[in-house]
Amino acid sequence: MTDRRTQLAQNLAQVEERISSACAAAGRAREDVTLIVVTKTYPASDVRLLAELGVRHVAENRDQDAAPKAAECSDLSLTWHFVGQLQTNKVRSVANYTDVVQSVDRLKLVNSLSAAAVRTGRKLDCLIQVALDAESGQTGRKTADRGGAAPDEVAALADALAEAEGLRPAGLMTVAPLVGPYAGRQRAAFDRLMEIATDLRSAHPAANMVSAGMSADLEDAVAAGATHVRVGTAVLGVRPRLR
Ligand SMILES: *Cc1c(COP(=O)(O)O)cnc(C)c1O
């Protein structure tokens, strides 16, 4: 049986090959796309192996799991991304170990994150999560536990992030929708996200991160112009069912 380190190294090499090929096909430089490995449900020992294998960005989606894991890995030079639905009562904990919050989708969260960032004395990069299947006014809704702001709510959220102490609007994140007009149309969904990202940059030029694409659709995201892909399963294996 191959040991865990070898297995992770092989999976990483395959994902690297997929990203490189997608970049080449799109005429993009490989270094324009950053790999974030989503380590949710996997142990700190895996995070450590990934760091040894050259991974620099990891992502988590539940504070209960992420906080102890990040503490165990605090000696590693990793950038921690938070990609899950964020409740305001978890914000203070998340701000202790997270460098980039990718799931900002409502004004209330901006206020809590700002207060938490000020407390820790750190600056938090924030991505606005866009729900491409959402209508205006459904902000922060719990549909399918995915979260996200409607496209027409992005501008106001970005302005709020820019004004909030301790926060910086850094760009956009999306998960390809399972329902609505973009269901099953990843490339079209990511193209739409890029349009919203262009609008955002005209108001906030430094908000240039576009986080899109997962194990199943990273090629579509790279083709559309994503700067960050979030890959879990293809690196770590199929996740055990969430408790
Ligand atoms: C779990 C998760 C991923 C990774 O998904 P895979 O299909 O395992 O690659 C990416 N983004 C978010 C927001 C996630 O929750």
Tab-separated table of C-alpha atoms and ligand atoms in Angstrom:
chain	number	residue	atom	x	y	z
A	1	MET	CA	0.000	0.000	0.000
A	2	THR	CA	1.288	3.430	-0.852
A	3	ASP	CA	1.773	5.641	2.148
A	4	ARG	CA	-0.180	8.855	2.582
A	5	ARG	CA	2.694	11.107	1.599
A	6	THR	CA	3.231	9.291	-1.715
A	7	GLN	CA	-0.485	9.302	-2.414
A	8	LEU	CA	-0.778	13.046	-1.766
A	9	ALA	CA	2.312	13.726	-3.882
A	10	GLN	CA	0.820	11.756	-6.791
A	11	ASN	CA	-2.551	13.501	-6.501
A	12	LEU	CA	-0.878	16.915	-6.298
A	13	ALA	CA	1.167	16.127	-9.400
A	14	GLN	CA	-2.019	15.221	-11.285
A	15	VAL	CA	-3.784	18.399	-10.204
A	16	GLU	CA	-0.707	20.423	-11.097
A	17	GLU	CA	-0.752	18.819	-14.556
A	18	ARG	CA	-4.438	19.703	-14.972
A	19	ILE	CA	-3.862	23.331	-13.969
A	20	SER	CA	-0.807	23.647	-16.244
A	21	SER	CA	-2.676	22.177	-19.209
A	22	ALA	CA	-5.671	24.429	-18.589
A	23	CYS	CA	-3.378	27.472	-18.395
A	24	ALA	CA	-1.609	26.462	-21.608
A	25	ALA	CA	-4.933	25.926	-23.388
A	26	ALA	CA	-6.137	29.350	-22.269
A	27	GLY	CA	-2.864	31.091	-23.129
A	28	ARG	CA	-2.345	31.998	-19.493
A	29	ALA	CA	0.846	31.845	-17.450
A	30	ARG	CA	0.855	29.033	-14.887
A	31	GLU	CA	1.808	31.471	-12.123
A	32	ASP	CA	-1.395	33.444	-12.710
A	33	VAL	CA	-3.391	30.651	-11.061
A	34	THR	CA	-2.955	29.777	-7.388
A	35	LEU	CA	-3.883	26.338	-6.068
A	36	ILE	CA	-5.723	26.299	-2.760
A	37	VAL	CA	-6.068	22.814	-1.281
A	38	VAL	CA	-9.348	22.374	0.608
A	39	THR	CA	-8.398	20.269	3.629
A	40	LYS	CA	-11.834	20.133	5.304
A	41	THR	CA	-12.569	16.810	7.062
A	42	TYR	CA	-8.898	15.755	6.743
A	43	PRO	CA	-6.491	15.818	9.690
A	44	ALA	CA	-3.707	18.239	10.567
A	45	SER	CA	-1.198	15.515	9.643
A	46	ASP	CA	-2.362	15.827	6.023
A	47	VAL	CA	-1.969	19.601	6.144
A	48	ARG	CA	1.589	19.083	7.369
A	49	LEU	CA	2.381	16.637	4.543
A	50	LEU	CA	0.894	19.033	1.996
A	51	ALA	CA	3.054	21.859	3.317
A	52	GLU	CA	6.130	19.620	2.994
A	53	LEU	CA	5.082	18.873	-0.580
A	54	GLY	CA	5.040	22.574	-1.411
A	55	VAL	CA	1.406	23.580	-0.866
A	56	ARG	CA	1.182	27.185	0.354
A	57	HIS	CA	-2.604	27.759	0.519
A	58	VAL	CA	-5.175	25.683	2.370
A	59	ALA	CA	-8.903	26.201	2.909
A	60	GLU	CA	-11.397	25.107	5.551
A	61	ASN	CA	-15.162	25.521	5.812
A	62	ARG	CA	-16.082	24.801	9.465
A	63	ASP	CA	-14.580	26.714	12.357
A	64	GLN	CA	-14.981	23.792	14.798
A	65	ASP	CA	-12.625	21.680	12.677
A	66	ALA	CA	-10.417	24.441	11.347
A	67	ALA	CA	-9.484	26.203	14.587
A	68	PRO	CA	-7.702	23.231	16.236
A	69	LYS	CA	-6.157	22.199	12.919
A	70	ALA	CA	-4.744	25.658	12.298
A	71	ALA	CA	-3.396	25.747	15.861
A	72	GLU	CA	-1.594	22.410	15.320
A	73	CYS	CA	-0.122	23.772	12.095
A	74	SER	CA	0.783	27.258	13.312
A	75	ASP	CA	4.508	26.591	12.747
A	76	LEU	CA	3.918	26.117	8.994
A	77	SER	CA	4.033	29.030	6.594
A	78	LEU	CA	0.593	28.567	5.110
A	79	THR	CA	-2.078	30.993	4.024
A	80	TRP	CA	-5.434	29.909	5.490
A	81	HIS	CA	-8.619	30.562	3.560
A	82	PHE	CA	-12.102	30.255	5.034
A	83	VAL	CA	-14.633	29.135	2.399
A	84	GLY	CA	-17.682	28.050	4.421
A	85	GLN	CA	-20.909	29.713	5.442
A	86	LEU	CA	-19.879	31.937	8.297
A	87	GLN	CA	-22.081	32.628	11.314
A	88	THR	CA	-21.367	35.839	13.170
A	89	ASN	CA	-20.754	33.961	16.447
A	90	LYS	CA	-17.821	32.141	14.800
A	91	VAL	CA	-16.200	35.213	13.344
A	92	ARG	CA	-14.007	36.003	16.330
A	93	SER	CA	-12.454	32.522	16.240
A	94	VAL	CA	-12.072	32.470	12.456
A	95	ALA	CA	-10.250	35.808	12.503
A	96	ASN	CA	-7.555	34.313	14.734
A	97	TYR	CA	-6.153	31.952	12.110
A	98	THR	CA	-7.646	32.978	8.762
A	99	ASP	CA	-5.813	35.161	6.256
A	100	VAL	CA	-8.515	35.265	3.569
A	101	VAL	CA	-12.262	35.003	4.197
A	102	GLN	CA	-13.826	33.922	0.881
A	103	SER	CA	-17.440	33.740	1.982
A	104	VAL	CA	-18.514	37.295	2.795
A	105	ASP	CA	-22.128	37.568	1.665
A	106	ARG	CA	-23.910	40.081	3.911
A	107	LEU	CA	-23.345	43.423	5.598
A	108	LYS	CA	-23.783	42.027	9.097
A	109	LEU	CA	-20.782	39.779	8.470
A	110	VAL	CA	-18.692	42.760	7.347
A	111	ASN	CA	-19.329	44.477	10.674
A	112	SER	CA	-18.485	41.394	12.771
A	113	LEU	CA	-15.378	40.615	10.719
A	114	SER	CA	-14.194	44.183	11.074
A	115	ALA	CA	-14.586	44.126	14.855
A	116	ALA	CA	-12.750	40.770	15.024
A	117	ALA	CA	-9.921	41.929	12.757
A	118	VAL	CA	-9.432	45.060	14.840
A	119	ARG	CA	-9.246	42.913	17.994
A	120	THR	CA	-6.550	40.638	16.545
A	121	GLY	CA	-4.685	43.577	15.020
A	122	ARG	CA	-4.534	41.770	11.675
A	123	LYS	CA	-5.754	42.820	8.270
A	124	LEU	CA	-8.183	40.337	6.686
A	125	ASP	CA	-8.499	39.908	2.942
A	126	CYS	CA	-12.165	39.391	2.105
A	127	LEU	CA	-13.756	37.894	-0.986
A	128	ILE	CA	-17.429	38.400	-1.676
A	129	GLN	CA	-19.139	35.094	-2.351
A	130	VAL	CA	-21.475	35.456	-5.302
A	131	ALA	CA	-24.499	33.187	-5.668
A	132	LEU	CA	-25.122	33.236	-9.399
A	133	ASP	CA	-28.543	31.683	-8.846
A	134	ALA	CA	-29.659	34.251	-6.272
A	135	GLU	CA	-32.087	37.076	-6.716
A	136	SER	CA	-31.541	40.412	-5.057
A	137	GLY	CA	-32.699	40.542	-1.431
A	138	GLN	CA	-31.882	36.903	-0.663
A	139	THR	CA	-28.483	37.777	0.792
A	140	GLY	CA	-27.104	35.324	3.281
A	141	ARG	CA	-29.901	32.894	2.628
A	142	LYS	CA	-29.366	29.283	3.520
A	143	THR	CA	-30.311	27.668	0.220
A	144	ALA	CA	-28.504	24.345	0.001
A	145	ASP	CA	-26.154	25.614	2.723
A	146	ARG	CA	-24.111	27.403	0.122
A	147	GLY	CA	-24.609	31.056	0.884
A	148	GLY	CA	-23.569	33.895	-1.355
A	149	ALA	CA	-24.785	37.370	-2.267
A	150	ALA	CA	-26.814	38.144	-5.359
A	151	PRO	CA	-24.759	39.723	-8.163
A	152	ASP	CA	-26.410	43.131	-7.706
A	153	GLU	CA	-25.427	43.179	-4.028
A	154	VAL	CA	-21.690	42.920	-4.725
A	155	ALA	CA	-20.990	46.625	-5.181
A	156	ALA	CA	-22.477	47.669	-1.828
A	157	LEU	CA	-20.655	44.864	-0.012
A	158	ALA	CA	-17.350	45.859	-1.620
A	159	ASP	CA	-17.841	49.481	-0.578
A	160	ALA	CA	-18.601	48.345	2.975
A	161	LEU	CA	-15.447	46.179	3.035
A	162	ALA	CA	-13.365	49.088	1.762
A	163	GLU	CA	-14.652	51.319	4.532
A	164	ALA	CA	-14.414	48.728	7.312
A	165	GLU	CA	-11.417	48.942	9.583
A	166	GLY	CA	-9.169	45.866	9.408
A	167	LEU	CA	-10.689	44.521	6.188
A	168	ARG	CA	-9.761	44.731	2.534
A	169	PRO	CA	-11.998	43.878	-0.448
A	170	ALA	CA	-9.835	41.373	-2.312
A	171	GLY	CA	-12.169	39.988	-4.978
A	172	LEU	CA	-14.878	37.417	-5.607
A	173	MET	CA	-15.592	33.744	-4.976
A	174	THR	CA	-18.261	31.473	-6.379
A	175	VAL	CA	-19.362	27.856	-6.415
A	176	ALA	CA	-20.949	26.799	-9.707
A	177	PRO	CA	-24.718	26.740	-9.060
A	178	LEU	CA	-26.635	23.458	-8.915
A	179	VAL	CA	-29.924	25.134	-9.766
A	180	GLY	CA	-31.135	28.057	-11.863
A	181	PRO	CA	-30.020	29.194	-15.318
A	182	TYR	CA	-26.357	28.229	-14.732
A	183	ALA	CA	-26.975	24.699	-13.448
A	184	GLY	CA	-24.654	22.349	-15.326
A	185	ARG	CA	-23.113	25.266	-17.249
A	186	GLN	CA	-19.884	25.850	-15.331
A	187	ARG	CA	-18.098	27.759	-18.057
A	188	ALA	CA	-21.013	30.168	-18.519
A	189	ALA	CA	-21.247	30.599	-14.749
A	190	PHE	CA	-17.561	31.425	-14.438
A	191	ASP	CA	-17.726	33.799	-17.414
A	192	ARG	CA	-20.546	35.632	-15.630
A	193	LEU	CA	-18.436	35.797	-12.462
A	194	MET	CA	-15.595	37.366	-14.498
A	195	GLU	CA	-17.981	40.084	-15.736
A	196	ILE	CA	-18.958	40.872	-12.162
A	197	ALA	CA	-15.251	40.853	-11.238
A	198	THR	CA	-14.497	43.393	-13.980
A	199	ASP	CA	-17.190	45.710	-12.626
A	200	LEU	CA	-15.812	45.283	-9.115
A	201	ARG	CA	-12.276	46.194	-10.216
A	202	SER	CA	-13.462	49.418	-11.797
A	203	ALA	CA	-14.500	50.591	-8.318
A	204	HIS	CA	-11.833	48.720	-6.310
A	205	PRO	CA	-8.792	48.074	-8.542
A	206	ALA	CA	-6.952	46.010	-5.918
A	207	ALA	CA	-9.862	43.576	-5.558
A	208	ASN	CA	-8.453	41.335	-8.266
A	209	MET	CA	-8.787	37.804	-6.881
A	210	VAL	CA	-11.282	35.517	-8.588
A	211	SER	CA	-11.757	32.230	-6.727
A	212	ALA	CA	-13.642	29.668	-8.801
A	213	GLY	CA	-13.322	26.048	-9.775
A	214	MET	CA	-13.108	22.871	-7.715
A	215	SER	CA	-11.997	19.297	-8.425
A	216	ALA	CA	-14.675	18.720	-11.058
A	217	ASP	CA	-14.527	22.031	-12.915
A	218	LEU	CA	-11.143	23.678	-12.409
A	219	GLU	CA	-10.456	23.666	-16.175
A	220	ASP	CA	-13.585	25.747	-16.817
A	221	ALA	CA	-12.541	28.192	-14.120
A	222	VAL	CA	-9.002	28.573	-15.481
A	223	ALA	CA	-10.382	29.035	-19.004
A	224	ALA	CA	-12.721	31.763	-17.756
A	225	GLY	CA	-9.883	33.595	-15.977
A	226	ALA	CA	-9.953	32.492	-12.327
A	227	THR	CA	-6.900	33.475	-10.284
A	228	HIS	CA	-7.522	30.864	-7.556
A	229	VAL	CA	-8.870	27.306	-7.744
A	230	ARG	CA	-10.060	25.445	-4.632
A	231	VAL	CA	-9.363	21.734	-4.879
A	232	GLY	CA	-10.270	19.167	-2.224
A	233	THR	CA	-11.235	15.709	-3.459
A	234	ALA	CA	-8.704	15.522	-6.309
A	235	VAL	CA	-5.836	16.019	-3.845
A	236	LEU	CA	-7.024	14.383	-0.623
A	237	GLY	CA	-9.532	11.813	-1.845
A	238	VAL	CA	-13.283	11.478	-1.511
A	239	ARG	CA	-14.338	12.991	1.807
A	240	PRO	CA	-15.919	10.884	4.490
A	241	ARG	CA	-19.540	11.925	5.038
A	242	LEU	CA	-19.899	15.031	7.143
A	243	ARG	CA	-20.986	14.249	10.657
B	1	LIG	C1	-15.311	21.556	-0.378
B	1	LIG	C2	-15.182	22.808	-1.146
B	1	LIG	C3	-14.323	22.880	-2.262
B	1	LIG	C4	-13.549	21.691	-2.791
B	1	LIG	O1	-14.415	20.812	-3.447
B	1	LIG	P1	-13.878	19.489	-4.186
B	1	LIG	O2	-14.979	19.123	-5.099
B	1	LIG	O3	-13.624	18.492	-3.119
B	1	LIG	O4	-12.633	19.857	-4.905
B	1	LIG	C5	-14.217	24.105	-2.907
B	1	LIG	N1	-14.900	25.191	-2.490
B	1	LIG	C6	-15.721	25.162	-1.448
B	1	LIG	C7	-16.448	26.393	-1.051
B	1	LIG	C8	-15.894	23.979	-0.738
B	1	LIG	O5	-16.729	23.944	0.314
